[in-house]
Every structure is written in structure tokens, then in C-alpha cells.
C-alpha positions as semicolon CSV with decimal commas, in nm:
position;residue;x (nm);y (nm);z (nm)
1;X;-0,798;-2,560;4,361
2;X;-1,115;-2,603;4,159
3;X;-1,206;-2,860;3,906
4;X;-1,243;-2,571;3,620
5;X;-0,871;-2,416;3,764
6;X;-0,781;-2,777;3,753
7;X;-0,909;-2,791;3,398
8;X;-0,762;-2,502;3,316
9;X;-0,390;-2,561;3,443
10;X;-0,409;-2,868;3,225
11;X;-0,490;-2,736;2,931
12;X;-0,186;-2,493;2,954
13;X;0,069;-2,796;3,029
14;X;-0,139;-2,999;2,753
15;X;-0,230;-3,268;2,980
16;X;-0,650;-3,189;2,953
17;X;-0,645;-3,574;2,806
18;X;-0,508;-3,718;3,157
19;X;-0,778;-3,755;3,375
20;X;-0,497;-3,743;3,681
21;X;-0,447;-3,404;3,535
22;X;-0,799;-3,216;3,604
23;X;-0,831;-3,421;3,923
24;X;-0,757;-3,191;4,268
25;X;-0,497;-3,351;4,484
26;X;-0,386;-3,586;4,280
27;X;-0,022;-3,650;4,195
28;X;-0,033;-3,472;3,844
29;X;-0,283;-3,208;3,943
30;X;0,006;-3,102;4,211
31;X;0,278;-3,145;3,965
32;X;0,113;-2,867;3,739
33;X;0,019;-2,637;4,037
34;X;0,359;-2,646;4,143
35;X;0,488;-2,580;3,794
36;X;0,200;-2,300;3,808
37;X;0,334;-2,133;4,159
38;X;0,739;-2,119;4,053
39;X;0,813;-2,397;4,253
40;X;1,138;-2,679;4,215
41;X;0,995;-3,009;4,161
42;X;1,204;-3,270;4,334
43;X;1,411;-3,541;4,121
44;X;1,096;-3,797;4,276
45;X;0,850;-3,619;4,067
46;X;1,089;-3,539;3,762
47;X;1,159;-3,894;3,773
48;X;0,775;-3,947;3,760
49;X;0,720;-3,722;3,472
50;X;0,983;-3,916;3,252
51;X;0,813;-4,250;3,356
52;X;0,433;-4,138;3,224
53;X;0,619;-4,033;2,888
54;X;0,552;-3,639;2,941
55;X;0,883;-3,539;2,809
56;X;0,825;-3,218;2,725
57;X;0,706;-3,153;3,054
58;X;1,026;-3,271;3,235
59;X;1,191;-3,027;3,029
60;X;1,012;-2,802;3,067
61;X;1,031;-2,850;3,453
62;X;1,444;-2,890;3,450
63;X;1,462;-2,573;3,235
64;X;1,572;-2,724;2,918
65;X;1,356;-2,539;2,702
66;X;1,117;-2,238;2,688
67;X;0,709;-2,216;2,729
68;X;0,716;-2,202;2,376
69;X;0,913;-2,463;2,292
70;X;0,750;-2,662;2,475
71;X;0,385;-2,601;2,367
72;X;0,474;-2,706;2,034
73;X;0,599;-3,057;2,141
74;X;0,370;-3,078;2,433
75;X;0,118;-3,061;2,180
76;X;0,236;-3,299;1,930
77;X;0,278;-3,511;2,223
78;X;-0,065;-3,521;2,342
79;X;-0,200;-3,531;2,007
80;X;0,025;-3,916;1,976
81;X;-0,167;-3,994;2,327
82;X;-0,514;-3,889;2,156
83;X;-0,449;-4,096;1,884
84;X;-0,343;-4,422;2,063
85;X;-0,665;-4,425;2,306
86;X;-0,836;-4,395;1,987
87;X;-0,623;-4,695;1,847
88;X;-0,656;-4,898;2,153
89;X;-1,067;-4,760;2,160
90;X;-1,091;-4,922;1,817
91;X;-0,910;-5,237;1,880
């Protein structure tokens, strides 16, 4: 996978602001492309998303809730990390 696929794939799981995210091969970065490709994440990497806080994510992943559902608390989720790198930035 390219870095601008990478990129890309992040931005459509609103995780662009994670640099794990846009990075090839890393844990995240496979986490999205196997969210991309169809595939079942295991309860090991669900388990992960819930620990790094991307709710919407997991539910996304366990089927909980639609693509659009999700984009709208995706986003107001990364928008709440945005602003507390800013806070801690500031502080």
C-alpha cells in the first residue's frame, strides 16, 4: 500500500490525525486495510480499537452501525482528538 492510499484509507475511517494511521504496515494502517478488503478483524484488534478510544470504529468493525452512522460520530470523534492535541499543544 502507498503512503497517499494510506492517506487516503484514513481519511475515509477519519483517522488522517493518527500518524499510525497513514503509516504502511503499521498496526492501524492494517486495521483500516482490512476494514477496506471485507475482512473479520479478530477480538485482539477489536479489543485494540476500544483501547485507543476509536469507538466508532469498533462499531463500525462489529457491525453495530452503518458507514453513515458512523461518519458522523467518527467525525465528531476526531474533531474531540483535534482539539485536545491543540489543548495539550497550548499547555
Amino acid at each position: 500500500m502507498t503512503r497517499s492510499n494510506a492517506r487516503d484509507i484514513a481519511s475515509r475511517y477519519f483517522v488522517n490525525d493518527l500518524s499510525d494511521a497513514v503509516i504502511p504496515a503499521t498496526r492501524l494502517n492494517n486495521v483500516l486495510d482490512n476494514l477496506r478488503n471485507g475482512r473479520q478483524l479478530t477480538t485482539i484488534t477489536l479489543n485494540y480499537l476500544h483501547k485507543q478510544g476509536l469507538t466508532a470504529l469498533h462499531r463500525l468493525a462489529v457491525g453495530e452501525i452503518a458507514y453513515e452512522a458512523f461518519c458522523e460520530l467518527a467525525g465528531a470523534e476526531q474533531t474531540e482528538r483535534k482539539k485536545a492535541v491543540e489543548v495539550e499543544r497550548l499547555a
